[in-house]
Coordinates of C-alpha atoms in Angstrom, one line a residue:
Chain A
M1 CA 46.0 -85.5 -46.1
S2 CA 47.5 -87.6 -43.0
K3 CA 50.0 -85.9 -40.9
Q4 CA 52.4 -88.8 -41.4
V5 CA 55.9 -87.7 -40.8
P6 CA 58.4 -90.0 -42.7
E7 CA 60.4 -92.3 -40.7
T8 CA 63.8 -91.0 -41.7
I9 CA 62.9 -87.4 -40.5
K10 CA 61.6 -88.9 -37.3
K11 CA 64.9 -90.6 -36.7
Q12 CA 66.8 -87.7 -37.9
K13 CA 65.2 -85.3 -35.3
K14 CA 66.0 -87.9 -32.6
R15 CA 69.5 -88.1 -33.6
S16 CA 70.0 -84.5 -34.1
F17 CA 73.1 -83.1 -32.6
N18 CA 71.6 -79.6 -32.8
S19 CA 68.2 -80.5 -31.2
K20 CA 67.0 -77.9 -28.6
E21 CA 67.8 -79.9 -25.5
V22 CA 71.5 -80.8 -26.7
K23 CA 72.0 -77.0 -27.3
Q24 CA 70.5 -76.0 -23.9
E25 CA 72.8 -78.4 -22.2
K26 CA 75.9 -77.0 -24.3
N27 CA 74.9 -73.6 -23.5
E28 CA 74.6 -74.1 -19.7
K29 CA 77.9 -76.0 -19.5
R30 CA 79.6 -73.0 -21.2
M31 CA 77.6 -70.4 -19.1
K32 CA 79.2 -72.3 -16.0
L33 CA 82.6 -72.3 -17.5
L34 CA 82.6 -68.7 -18.2
K35 CA 81.6 -67.9 -14.5
E36 CA 84.5 -70.1 -13.4
I37 CA 86.8 -68.5 -15.7
Q38 CA 85.8 -64.8 -14.4
E39 CA 86.0 -66.0 -10.8
K40 CA 89.6 -67.3 -11.4
A41 CA 90.4 -64.1 -13.2
Y42 CA 89.4 -61.9 -10.2
K43 CA 91.4 -64.0 -7.8
R44 CA 94.5 -64.1 -10.0
A45 CA 94.3 -60.5 -10.8
E46 CA 94.4 -59.9 -7.2
K47 CA 97.1 -62.0 -6.5
Y48 CA 99.3 -60.6 -9.3
E49 CA 98.6 -57.0 -8.2
K50 CA 100.0 -57.8 -4.9
E51 CA 102.9 -59.6 -6.5
Y52 CA 103.8 -56.7 -8.5
L53 CA 103.7 -54.3 -5.5
D54 CA 105.9 -56.5 -3.5
Q55 CA 108.4 -56.8 -6.3
E56 CA 108.6 -53.0 -6.3
Q57 CA 108.8 -52.8 -2.6
K58 CA 111.6 -55.4 -2.5
L59 CA 113.7 -53.6 -5.1
K60 CA 113.4 -50.3 -3.2
E61 CA 114.4 -51.8 0.1
L62 CA 117.5 -53.7 -1.3
K63 CA 118.5 -50.3 -3.1
Q64 CA 118.0 -48.5 0.0
K65 CA 120.0 -51.1 1.9
A66 CA 122.8 -50.8 -0.5
L67 CA 122.9 -47.3 -0.2
K68 CA 123.0 -47.3 3.8
E69 CA 125.9 -49.7 3.4
G70 CA 127.7 -47.6 1.0
S71 CA 127.6 -50.2 -1.7
F72 CA 125.7 -50.7 -4.9
Y73 CA 122.6 -52.9 -5.7
R74 CA 122.9 -54.3 -8.9
E75 CA 119.5 -55.0 -10.3
P76 CA 118.9 -58.4 -12.1
E77 CA 119.3 -58.2 -15.9
P78 CA 116.1 -57.7 -17.6
K79 CA 114.6 -60.9 -19.1
L80 CA 111.9 -59.2 -21.2
A81 CA 112.2 -57.0 -24.2
F82 CA 109.8 -55.2 -26.5
I83 CA 110.8 -54.6 -30.0
I84 CA 109.4 -52.3 -32.6
R85 CA 110.3 -52.4 -36.0
I86 CA 110.9 -48.6 -37.1
R87 CA 112.1 -49.2 -40.9
G88 CA 110.2 -50.3 -43.8
I89 CA 110.8 -53.2 -46.0
V90 CA 112.6 -51.6 -48.8
G91 CA 116.4 -52.4 -49.1
V92 CA 116.8 -54.8 -46.2
P93 CA 119.8 -57.0 -46.6
P94 CA 119.1 -60.7 -46.3
K95 CA 120.4 -61.5 -42.8
P96 CA 118.5 -58.6 -41.1
R97 CA 115.4 -59.5 -43.3
K98 CA 115.5 -63.1 -42.2
I99 CA 115.9 -62.3 -38.5
L100 CA 112.9 -59.7 -38.7
Q101 CA 110.8 -62.3 -40.3
L102 CA 111.8 -65.0 -37.5
L103 CA 110.9 -62.5 -35.0
R104 CA 107.5 -61.8 -36.7
L105 CA 108.4 -58.0 -37.4
R106 CA 107.3 -58.1 -40.9
R107 CA 106.0 -54.3 -41.1
I108 CA 106.8 -51.2 -40.0
Y109 CA 105.6 -50.2 -36.4
S110 CA 105.1 -53.8 -35.6
G111 CA 106.0 -54.9 -32.1
V112 CA 106.9 -58.2 -30.4
F113 CA 107.8 -59.4 -27.1
I114 CA 110.9 -61.2 -26.8
R115 CA 112.9 -63.0 -23.9
L116 CA 116.3 -61.8 -23.5
N117 CA 119.2 -64.5 -23.6
K118 CA 122.4 -64.8 -25.3
S119 CA 121.0 -66.1 -28.6
S120 CA 118.1 -63.5 -28.8
L121 CA 120.6 -60.7 -27.9
R122 CA 122.9 -61.7 -30.8
M123 CA 119.8 -61.6 -33.1
L124 CA 118.9 -58.2 -31.9
H125 CA 122.5 -57.0 -32.6
F126 CA 122.0 -57.8 -36.3
I127 CA 118.7 -56.0 -36.6
D128 CA 119.5 -53.0 -34.6
P129 CA 119.5 -50.4 -37.2
Y130 CA 115.8 -51.5 -38.1
V131 CA 114.3 -51.6 -34.7
T132 CA 114.1 -50.0 -31.4
W133 CA 113.9 -52.0 -28.2
G134 CA 113.7 -51.7 -24.4
Y135 CA 112.4 -53.3 -21.2
P136 CA 108.8 -52.5 -21.0
D137 CA 107.1 -52.3 -17.4
V138 CA 104.0 -53.8 -16.2
E139 CA 101.5 -51.0 -17.3
T140 CA 103.2 -51.0 -20.8
V141 CA 102.7 -54.8 -21.2
R142 CA 99.2 -54.2 -19.8
A143 CA 98.3 -51.5 -22.2
L144 CA 99.6 -53.4 -25.2
I145 CA 97.7 -56.6 -24.4
Y146 CA 94.6 -55.0 -23.4
K147 CA 94.4 -52.5 -26.2
R148 CA 96.2 -53.9 -29.0
G149 CA 96.2 -57.5 -28.2
H150 CA 95.0 -60.0 -30.9
A151 CA 95.1 -63.7 -30.6
R152 CA 96.1 -66.1 -33.3
V153 CA 93.2 -68.2 -33.6
N154 CA 92.7 -70.8 -36.3
H155 CA 95.5 -69.0 -38.3
Q156 CA 93.6 -65.8 -38.1
R157 CA 94.2 -62.5 -36.1
K158 CA 91.1 -61.9 -33.9
I159 CA 90.9 -59.4 -31.3
I160 CA 90.7 -60.7 -27.7
D161 CA 87.4 -59.8 -26.6
S162 CA 86.9 -62.2 -23.6
N163 CA 88.8 -64.5 -21.3
E164 CA 87.0 -67.4 -23.0
M165 CA 89.3 -66.9 -26.0
I166 CA 92.3 -67.2 -23.9
Y167 CA 90.9 -70.2 -21.8
D168 CA 90.3 -72.2 -25.0
K169 CA 93.9 -71.8 -26.4
L170 CA 96.0 -71.5 -23.3
Q171 CA 94.2 -73.4 -20.7
K172 CA 96.6 -76.2 -20.6
Y173 CA 99.4 -73.8 -19.6
D174 CA 97.3 -72.6 -16.7
I175 CA 96.9 -69.2 -18.5
V176 CA 93.0 -68.5 -18.4
C177 CA 92.6 -64.7 -18.3
M178 CA 94.2 -61.3 -19.4
E179 CA 95.9 -60.9 -16.2
D180 CA 97.5 -64.2 -16.4
L181 CA 98.6 -63.5 -20.0
V182 CA 100.1 -60.3 -18.8
H183 CA 101.8 -61.8 -15.8
E184 CA 103.2 -64.7 -18.1
I185 CA 104.6 -62.3 -20.6
Y186 CA 105.9 -59.7 -18.1
T187 CA 107.6 -62.1 -15.7
V188 CA 108.7 -64.5 -18.7
G189 CA 107.2 -67.5 -17.0
K190 CA 107.7 -71.1 -18.0
N191 CA 105.1 -70.8 -20.7
F192 CA 106.4 -67.4 -22.2
K193 CA 106.6 -69.2 -25.4
H194 CA 103.1 -70.4 -25.8
A195 CA 101.7 -67.0 -24.4
N196 CA 103.8 -65.2 -26.7
S197 CA 102.9 -67.2 -29.6
F198 CA 99.3 -66.9 -28.9
L199 CA 99.6 -63.2 -29.5
W200 CA 99.7 -61.8 -33.0
A201 CA 102.6 -59.4 -33.6
F202 CA 101.4 -56.1 -32.3
K203 CA 100.5 -53.4 -35.0
L204 CA 101.2 -50.0 -33.6
K205 CA 100.6 -46.5 -34.8
P206 CA 103.5 -44.2 -35.9
P207 CA 104.5 -42.3 -32.9
V208 CA 102.7 -38.9 -31.8
G209 CA 105.4 -36.2 -32.2
G210 CA 107.4 -38.2 -34.6
F211 CA 110.8 -39.7 -34.4
S212 CA 114.1 -37.6 -34.4
T213 CA 116.1 -39.7 -37.0
V214 CA 115.9 -43.6 -37.5
K215 CA 119.0 -43.4 -39.2
K216 CA 121.1 -42.8 -36.0
S217 CA 120.9 -45.0 -32.9
F218 CA 119.2 -44.1 -29.8
V219 CA 122.4 -43.5 -28.0
N220 CA 123.6 -40.9 -30.7
K221 CA 120.2 -38.8 -30.3
G222 CA 118.6 -41.0 -33.0
E223 CA 115.8 -43.8 -32.5
H224 CA 117.2 -47.2 -33.4
G225 CA 118.6 -49.7 -30.9
N226 CA 118.4 -50.4 -27.2
R227 CA 116.5 -47.7 -25.4
E228 CA 116.0 -49.4 -22.1
Q229 CA 113.2 -48.2 -20.1
Y230 CA 112.7 -45.3 -22.5
I231 CA 110.6 -47.8 -24.7
N232 CA 107.8 -47.2 -22.2
T233 CA 107.3 -43.6 -23.2
L234 CA 107.7 -44.5 -26.8
V235 CA 105.0 -47.2 -26.6
K236 CA 102.6 -44.6 -25.0
K237 CA 102.9 -42.6 -28.1
M238 CA 102.4 -45.3 -30.5
I239 CA 99.8 -47.5 -28.9
Chain B
M1 CA 71.1 -111.2 -53.7
T2 CA 68.5 -111.1 -51.0
T3 CA 65.7 -110.3 -53.7
Q4 CA 66.5 -113.8 -55.2
Q5 CA 65.6 -115.6 -52.0
L6 CA 62.3 -113.9 -51.7
R7 CA 61.0 -114.3 -55.2
P8 CA 57.7 -112.6 -55.7
I9 CA 54.9 -114.5 -57.2
V10 CA 53.3 -113.7 -60.5
S11 CA 49.5 -114.8 -61.2
V12 CA 48.8 -116.7 -64.3
F13 CA 45.4 -115.8 -66.0
P14 CA 43.0 -117.9 -68.3
I15 CA 42.5 -116.9 -71.9
K16 CA 38.7 -116.8 -71.5
G17 CA 36.0 -116.8 -68.9
K18 CA 37.0 -114.6 -65.9
V19 CA 40.2 -112.5 -65.3
K20 CA 41.1 -114.4 -62.3
T21 CA 44.2 -116.0 -61.1
I22 CA 44.2 -119.6 -61.9
K23 CA 47.8 -120.4 -60.6
Q24 CA 50.7 -118.6 -59.2
V25 CA 54.4 -119.0 -60.4
P26 CA 57.7 -117.5 -58.9
L27 CA 59.2 -114.6 -60.7
P28 CA 62.1 -115.7 -62.7
S29 CA 65.6 -114.2 -61.5
V30 CA 65.9 -112.4 -65.1
F31 CA 63.4 -109.8 -63.9
S32 CA 65.8 -108.8 -61.0
A33 CA 68.6 -108.1 -63.6
P34 CA 70.1 -104.7 -63.4
I35 CA 68.1 -102.3 -65.9
R36 CA 71.1 -100.7 -67.8
P37 CA 69.8 -98.2 -70.5
D38 CA 73.2 -97.4 -71.4
V39 CA 74.1 -101.0 -72.4
V40 CA 70.8 -101.5 -74.2
R41 CA 71.5 -98.3 -76.2
F42 CA 74.8 -99.5 -77.2
V43 CA 73.9 -103.0 -78.1
H44 CA 70.8 -101.9 -79.9
T45 CA 72.4 -99.3 -82.1
N46 CA 75.0 -101.8 -83.2
M47 CA 72.5 -104.7 -83.5
A48 CA 70.3 -102.6 -85.7
K49 CA 73.0 -102.1 -88.2
N50 CA 73.2 -105.8 -88.8
N51 CA 70.1 -106.2 -91.1
R52 CA 71.2 -103.6 -93.5
Q53 CA 71.8 -104.2 -97.1
A54 CA 74.9 -102.9 -98.9
H55 CA 74.2 -100.2 -101.2
A56 CA 76.4 -98.0 -103.2
V57 CA 76.8 -95.6 -106.0
S58 CA 78.0 -97.1 -109.4
T59 CA 81.7 -97.1 -109.7
T60 CA 81.6 -95.2 -113.3
A61 CA 79.0 -92.6 -112.2
G62 CA 80.2 -89.3 -113.2
E63 CA 83.4 -90.7 -114.8
Q64 CA 82.2 -91.5 -118.0
T65 CA 83.6 -88.6 -120.0
S66 CA 87.1 -87.8 -121.2
A67 CA 87.1 -84.2 -119.9
T68 CA 90.3 -82.4 -119.6
S69 CA 91.1 -79.1 -118.0
W70 CA 91.5 -75.9 -120.4
G71 CA 94.3 -74.7 -118.2
T72 CA 94.9 -71.0 -117.2
G73 CA 94.6 -68.2 -119.7
R74 CA 91.2 -68.6 -120.8
A75 CA 89.3 -66.8 -118.3
V76 CA 87.6 -69.9 -117.0
A77 CA 87.8 -72.1 -114.0
R78 CA 90.4 -74.7 -114.4
I79 CA 88.2 -77.5 -113.7
P80 CA 88.3 -80.5 -116.4
R81 CA 85.8 -79.6 -119.1
V82 CA 83.8 -81.9 -121.6
K83 CA 85.9 -82.2 -125.0
G84 CA 84.3 -81.6 -128.3
S85 CA 81.7 -79.4 -129.8
G86 CA 78.4 -79.4 -131.4
T87 CA 76.4 -80.1 -128.1
G88 CA 75.5 -78.4 -125.0
R89 CA 77.5 -80.7 -123.0
S90 CA 80.8 -79.5 -124.7
G91 CA 82.9 -77.3 -122.4
Q92 CA 80.8 -78.1 -119.5
A93 CA 82.6 -78.9 -116.3
A94 CA 83.0 -82.6 -115.5
F95 CA 84.3 -85.0 -112.8
G96 CA 84.4 -82.7 -109.8
N97 CA 81.9 -83.4 -106.9
M98 CA 80.8 -79.8 -107.3
C99 CA 80.2 -80.2 -111.0
R100 CA 76.8 -80.8 -112.6
G101 CA 76.9 -84.4 -113.9
G102 CA 80.2 -85.1 -112.0
R103 CA 80.9 -87.9 -109.5
M104 CA 80.1 -87.4 -106.0
Y105 CA 82.6 -86.8 -103.1
A106 CA 83.8 -90.2 -101.9
P107 CA 81.7 -92.4 -104.0
K108 CA 79.9 -94.8 -101.6
K109 CA 81.5 -98.4 -101.8
V110 CA 80.0 -101.5 -101.3
W111 CA 82.6 -102.9 -99.0
R112 CA 81.7 -100.2 -96.3
K113 CA 81.4 -102.1 -93.0
W114 CA 77.7 -102.3 -92.7
H115 CA 77.5 -104.8 -89.8
R116 CA 78.8 -104.8 -86.2
K117 CA 80.2 -107.4 -83.9
I118 CA 79.0 -107.2 -80.5
N119 CA 80.4 -109.2 -77.5
T120 CA 78.2 -112.0 -76.6
N121 CA 78.0 -111.0 -73.0
Q122 CA 77.2 -107.6 -73.8
K123 CA 74.3 -108.8 -75.9
R124 CA 73.1 -111.1 -73.4
Y125 CA 73.4 -108.3 -70.7
A126 CA 71.4 -106.1 -72.8
V127 CA 68.6 -109.0 -73.4
C128 CA 68.3 -109.3 -69.6
S129 CA 68.0 -105.7 -69.0
A130 CA 65.4 -105.3 -71.6
I131 CA 63.5 -108.3 -70.2
A132 CA 63.6 -106.8 -66.6
A133 CA 62.4 -103.6 -67.9
T134 CA 59.2 -105.2 -69.3
A135 CA 58.1 -106.0 -65.8
V136 CA 58.4 -102.2 -64.7
T137 CA 55.1 -100.9 -65.3
P138 CA 56.2 -97.0 -65.5
L139 CA 58.9 -98.0 -68.1
V140 CA 56.2 -99.9 -70.1
M141 CA 54.0 -96.9 -69.9
S142 CA 56.5 -94.4 -70.7
R143 CA 57.3 -96.5 -73.8
G144 CA 53.7 -95.6 -74.7
H145 CA 51.8 -99.0 -74.2
R146 CA 48.3 -98.7 -72.9
V147 CA 48.6 -101.1 -69.9
N148 CA 46.1 -99.4 -67.5
K149 CA 43.5 -102.1 -67.8
L150 CA 45.8 -105.0 -67.4
P151 CA 45.2 -107.3 -64.4
E152 CA 48.9 -107.6 -63.7
L153 CA 52.5 -106.7 -65.2
P154 CA 54.4 -109.1 -66.1
L155 CA 51.3 -110.5 -67.8
V156 CA 51.5 -114.1 -67.7
V157 CA 48.7 -116.3 -69.4
S158 CA 47.8 -120.1 -69.5
D159 CA 49.5 -122.2 -71.9
Q160 CA 46.2 -122.6 -73.8
L161 CA 47.2 -119.4 -75.7
Q162 CA 49.7 -121.5 -77.4
S163 CA 47.0 -123.7 -79.0
L164 CA 44.9 -120.7 -80.6
T165 CA 44.7 -121.0 -84.4
K166 CA 42.1 -118.4 -85.4
T167 CA 42.8 -114.5 -85.4
R168 CA 39.4 -114.1 -84.1
Q169 CA 40.2 -116.1 -81.1
A170 CA 43.4 -114.2 -80.6
V171 CA 41.6 -110.8 -80.8
K172 CA 39.1 -112.1 -78.4
F173 CA 41.6 -112.9 -75.9
L174 CA 43.5 -109.6 -76.2
K175 CA 40.1 -107.9 -75.7
F176 CA 39.5 -110.3 -72.7
I177 CA 42.8 -109.6 -71.0
G178 CA 42.7 -105.9 -71.4
A179 CA 45.5 -105.7 -74.0
Y180 CA 43.4 -104.8 -76.8
R181 CA 43.7 -100.9 -76.1
D182 CA 47.2 -101.3 -77.0
V183 CA 46.4 -102.9 -80.3
E184 CA 43.7 -100.1 -81.0
K185 CA 46.3 -97.5 -80.6
V186 CA 48.3 -99.1 -83.3
I187 CA 45.4 -99.3 -85.6
R188 CA 44.4 -95.6 -84.9
T189 CA 47.9 -94.3 -85.5
K190 CA 48.8 -96.1 -88.7
K191 CA 50.2 -93.6 -90.9
T192 CA 52.0 -93.0 -94.3
R193 CA 55.7 -93.0 -94.0
V194 CA 57.4 -89.6 -93.7
G195 CA 60.2 -89.6 -96.4
Q196 CA 61.0 -91.4 -99.4
G197 CA 60.6 -94.9 -97.9
K198 CA 56.8 -94.5 -99.0
Y199 CA 57.6 -95.3 -102.6
R200 CA 60.2 -97.7 -101.7
N201 CA 57.7 -100.4 -100.5
R202 CA 57.8 -98.9 -97.0
R203 CA 54.6 -97.1 -97.4
H204 CA 52.9 -97.4 -93.8
V205 CA 54.3 -96.8 -90.3
L206 CA 52.9 -98.8 -87.4
R207 CA 53.3 -98.3 -83.7
K208 CA 54.5 -101.4 -81.6
G209 CA 51.9 -103.3 -79.9
P210 CA 52.0 -106.0 -77.4
M211 CA 54.6 -108.9 -78.1
V212 CA 53.4 -112.5 -77.3
V213 CA 56.2 -114.7 -76.2
Y214 CA 55.4 -118.5 -76.2
A215 CA 57.2 -121.7 -75.5
R216 CA 55.8 -123.9 -78.2
N217 CA 54.1 -122.8 -81.4
L218 CA 50.8 -124.7 -81.7
G219 CA 49.3 -122.4 -83.8
I220 CA 50.0 -119.1 -82.0
K221 CA 52.0 -117.7 -84.5
K222 CA 49.6 -117.7 -87.3
A223 CA 46.7 -116.6 -84.9
F224 CA 48.4 -113.3 -84.0
R225 CA 50.2 -112.8 -87.3
N226 CA 47.5 -110.5 -88.9
I227 CA 46.7 -108.4 -85.9
P228 CA 48.4 -104.9 -86.5
G229 CA 51.2 -104.2 -84.0
V230 CA 51.2 -107.5 -82.3
E231 CA 54.5 -109.7 -82.6
T232 CA 55.0 -113.2 -81.5
A233 CA 58.5 -114.6 -80.4
S234 CA 59.8 -117.7 -79.1
V235 CA 61.2 -117.4 -75.5
Y236 CA 64.4 -119.2 -76.9
T237 CA 65.1 -116.4 -79.3
L238 CA 64.2 -113.3 -77.7
N239 CA 65.4 -110.4 -79.9
L240 CA 66.6 -107.1 -78.4
L241 CA 65.4 -105.1 -81.2
K242 CA 61.8 -106.4 -80.4
L243 CA 62.2 -106.1 -76.5
A244 CA 63.5 -102.6 -76.7
P245 CA 62.5 -101.2 -80.0
G246 CA 64.3 -98.0 -80.7
S247 CA 66.7 -99.0 -77.8
Q248 CA 63.7 -97.9 -75.7
M249 CA 63.3 -100.5 -72.7
G250 CA 59.8 -101.6 -71.6
R251 CA 57.9 -103.4 -74.4
F252 CA 54.5 -104.7 -73.4
I253 CA 54.9 -108.5 -73.5
I254 CA 52.4 -111.2 -72.9
W255 CA 54.0 -114.3 -71.6
T256 CA 52.5 -118.0 -71.7
E257 CA 53.0 -119.8 -68.5
S258 CA 55.6 -122.3 -69.9
A259 CA 57.6 -119.5 -71.6
F260 CA 57.6 -117.7 -68.3
K261 CA 59.0 -120.6 -66.3
L262 CA 61.5 -121.3 -69.1
L263 CA 63.2 -117.9 -68.6
E264 CA 64.7 -119.2 -65.2
D265 CA 66.6 -121.9 -67.2
I266 CA 67.3 -119.9 -70.2
Y267 CA 68.9 -117.0 -68.3
G268 CA 69.8 -118.6 -65.1
S269 CA 70.4 -116.8 -61.8
W270 CA 73.4 -115.4 -60.0
E271 CA 74.0 -118.7 -58.3
K272 CA 72.8 -121.2 -61.2
P273 CA 74.1 -120.6 -64.8
S274 CA 72.0 -120.7 -67.7
K275 CA 71.1 -124.1 -69.1
F276 CA 70.9 -122.9 -72.8
K277 CA 73.9 -120.2 -72.8
S278 CA 77.0 -122.1 -71.5
G279 CA 78.7 -120.4 -68.8
F280 CA 76.2 -117.6 -68.6
Y281 CA 75.2 -116.0 -65.2
L282 CA 72.8 -113.1 -64.9
P283 CA 74.7 -109.7 -64.7
R284 CA 75.3 -108.3 -61.3
P285 CA 74.3 -104.8 -60.4
V286 CA 76.9 -102.2 -59.3
M287 CA 74.7 -101.3 -56.4
V288 CA 72.2 -103.8 -54.8
N289 CA 70.3 -101.3 -52.7
T290 CA 70.1 -98.0 -54.9
D291 CA 68.1 -96.0 -52.4
V292 CA 71.0 -93.9 -51.4
E293 CA 69.1 -91.4 -49.3
R294 CA 67.8 -94.2 -47.2
I295 CA 71.3 -95.7 -46.8
I296 CA 72.7 -92.4 -45.6
K297 CA 69.8 -91.8 -43.3
S298 CA 69.9 -95.2 -42.0
D299 CA 70.8 -95.9 -38.2
Q300 CA 73.7 -97.8 -39.1
V301 CA 75.3 -95.1 -41.0
Q302 CA 74.3 -92.2 -38.9
T303 CA 75.5 -93.5 -35.4
V304 CA 79.0 -93.9 -36.9
L305 CA 79.3 -90.4 -38.4
R306 CA 81.0 -87.6 -36.2
N307 CA 79.1 -84.7 -35.3
R308 CA 78.3 -82.0 -37.8
R309 CA 81.1 -79.2 -37.3
P310 CA 79.7 -75.9 -36.2
R311 CA 79.5 -73.3 -38.8
S312 CA 83.0 -71.8 -38.5
R313 CA 83.2 -67.9 -38.1
K314 CA 86.0 -68.3 -40.6
Y315 CA 84.5 -65.8 -43.0
G316 CA 82.0 -64.3 -40.5
K317 CA 81.9 -60.9 -39.2
K318 CA 84.9 -59.4 -37.7
I319 CA 84.7 -59.2 -33.7
Q320 CA 84.3 -55.5 -32.8
R321 CA 85.4 -54.6 -29.3
A322 CA 85.8 -51.1 -27.8
D323 CA 89.1 -49.9 -26.2
P324 CA 89.0 -51.2 -22.7
Y325 CA 90.7 -48.0 -21.4
E326 CA 87.8 -46.1 -22.6
D327 CA 84.9 -48.5 -22.1
M328 CA 84.7 -49.8 -18.5
S329 CA 82.3 -52.6 -19.5
V330 CA 84.8 -54.1 -21.9
M331 CA 87.6 -53.6 -19.2
V332 CA 85.7 -55.5 -16.6
K333 CA 84.7 -58.3 -18.8
L334 CA 88.4 -58.9 -19.6
N335 CA 89.6 -58.1 -16.1
P336 CA 87.0 -58.7 -13.4
Y337 CA 89.3 -57.3 -10.7
Y338 CA 89.6 -54.0 -12.3
K339 CA 87.0 -52.1 -10.5
T340 CA 88.1 -53.3 -7.2
K341 CA 91.6 -52.4 -8.2
L342 CA 90.4 -49.0 -9.0
Q343 CA 88.6 -48.6 -5.7
K344 CA 91.6 -49.8 -3.8
Q345 CA 93.7 -47.4 -5.8
K346 CA 91.3 -44.4 -4.9
E347 CA 91.4 -45.6 -1.2
L348 CA 95.2 -45.6 -1.3
D349 CA 95.4 -42.2 -2.9
E350 CA 93.0 -40.8 -0.3
K351 CA 94.9 -42.4 2.5
N352 CA 98.2 -41.0 1.2
K353 CA 96.5 -37.8 0.6
K354 CA 95.3 -37.8 4.2
E355 CA 98.6 -38.7 5.6
R356 CA 100.4 -36.2 3.5
K357 CA 97.9 -33.5 4.7
E358 CA 98.4 -34.6 8.2
I359 CA 102.1 -34.3 7.8
V360 CA 102.0 -31.0 6.1
D361 CA 99.5 -29.7 8.9
K362 CA 101.7 -30.9 11.6
S363 CA 104.8 -29.3 10.1
R364 CA 102.8 -26.2 9.6
K365 CA 101.6 -26.2 13.1
E366 CA 105.2 -27.0 14.5
Y367 CA 106.3 -23.9 12.6
E368 CA 103.5 -21.7 13.7
D369 CA 104.1 -23.0 17.3
W370 CA 107.8 -22.1 17.1
L371 CA 107.0 -18.8 15.7
Y372 CA 104.5 -18.0 18.3
F373 CA 106.8 -19.1 21.0
S374 CA 109.5 -17.0 19.7
E375 CA 107.3 -14.1 19.6
E376 CA 106.3 -14.6 23.3
E377 CA 110.0 -14.5 24.1
E378 CA 110.4 -11.5 22.1
E379 CA 107.5 -9.9 23.9
E380 CA 109.1 -11.0 27.3
E381 CA 112.3 -9.3 26.1
E382 CA 110.3 -6.4 24.9
E383 CA 108.7 -5.9 28.2
G384 CA 112.2 -5.9 29.8
S385 CA 113.3 -3.2 27.5
D386 CA 110.3 -1.0 28.1
E387 CA 111.3 -0.6 31.6
D388 CA 114.5 0.3 30.6
R389 CA 112.9 2.8 28.3
E390 CA 111.1 4.3 31.0
I391 CA 114.2 5.0 32.9
E392 CA 115.6 6.5 29.9
V393 CA 112.5 8.7 29.3
L394 CA 112.8 9.9 32.9
S395 CA 116.6 10.4 32.3
D396 CA 115.6 12.4 29.1
E397 CA 113.4 14.5 30.8
N398 CA 115.9 15.3 33.6

């Protein structure tokens, strides 16, 4: 029995796109890329920490200055809101139903980030009885994205388990790591749309300690509608 | 067709002496015609109907009674019954196909369509296929012919064969060339026909042996006539029913040299039409190169293909990941700066703590100092009062 290998198999092996050498090369490239991404992530995280602190500091100073002068400091209006749907899907009229769909709030206790402008505020007005919303701070945004952040990859919901995932999808918008994503969302940057659509709608748990009454607005000792900064405490209970 | 430009050569053998190539002739183009068992089967099944003789049942069979139904009310079936009495036949059922002595269902008629028309081109296609198949050894063997000892297939023999007159010579030739084993098979397996043909002048059944195809009959027909299983045919009138008996391709054929050469003229090629069948060119195959695996694996195809896509994780395992706020390693993977951040936070906290401690200590010290200083003052004041006191005491004593 001669050990003759058929020519077609020889050629196939030579041509193989999955041969050992090719795989090794690919792997090396990938490892190099991952290292670069992690380095970038480190530097950027550092930069953003400083940025957030500076922002806080600046705000304090302006407030103090105004106080000294005897005037008031009006803070800039919030650009970012986090909406949580707190009513189920039964018996929702068509207009709010459509708006909830558009905002990706398709089930109870789902949450999304939204940028606030005249149009979106009008939308929120229509769905007020079905949601609660407010202005999240950095830690809330971080907690949501780190703990409950899922990416929309290939029409599927996949948990973000590495920066590589973010790099693959959002590299062209200069978002390569988690902190980049958090920063883009929190500061509503130029590529907020893409960063936000990369994220699947957050699926939160019912709040620890429960709600008082969803039928009333927050202002009336209920739960729905705008609750400004108190959204942060609610998210902590629901995350 | 590239195969035609490179026509293979076939050896011509003598009819006696030594089995040695005396000449070489090119293979006629017919042998490269597409082998289409489906076409051959279709044409054969229809062609085989063409030598049928009409048969039918008598038109009056079963109708030669004047039977009438008895109608209802007599506790018998309503079938027509034979009239009259005095015989066993009377009262018996008649006419119906279910009745004994009745006519059959749908009595066979002579004007049944016995023969079939087949398109001429189809017939020619089938014949070309069948001839091509006679050169394919596996097909000939699978048909059952004993061709192991043949020098070559297709078997071409010198024209001297056409001049044979004696059966003895013919048998000698067959033995010489190695074809007699096929004849022996025929002789060995001669059997009485199964079925009623045996008493209808079709008593014995023979296998098919070799077929000898000649160009000119100079005695060959008579020489091979009495050898069981052997058939002769003129190359001008090759019959599909003989080339593919039972629509099974691959008859064992012995060609004479001139007959073999004539095939090129009779059936033509893809470039030249047939000289005898007007306007007929050899049929073209659907695929010229049928080795599909080879085509797919060829360099020309493989270099143009895109890379194989990696097996997608679409239906793969769900990615599990711990909570980064509980598992530090997960957190660090997502945010490499986190550890440094915690450290800085810790340092900051400690710094703040220290500062606050200093401030608190300082203010406490100030307070204590103030307390101590005021105590001193009091003490000084107290000293003064002591003196007064002494005087008072003195005065008291007084």
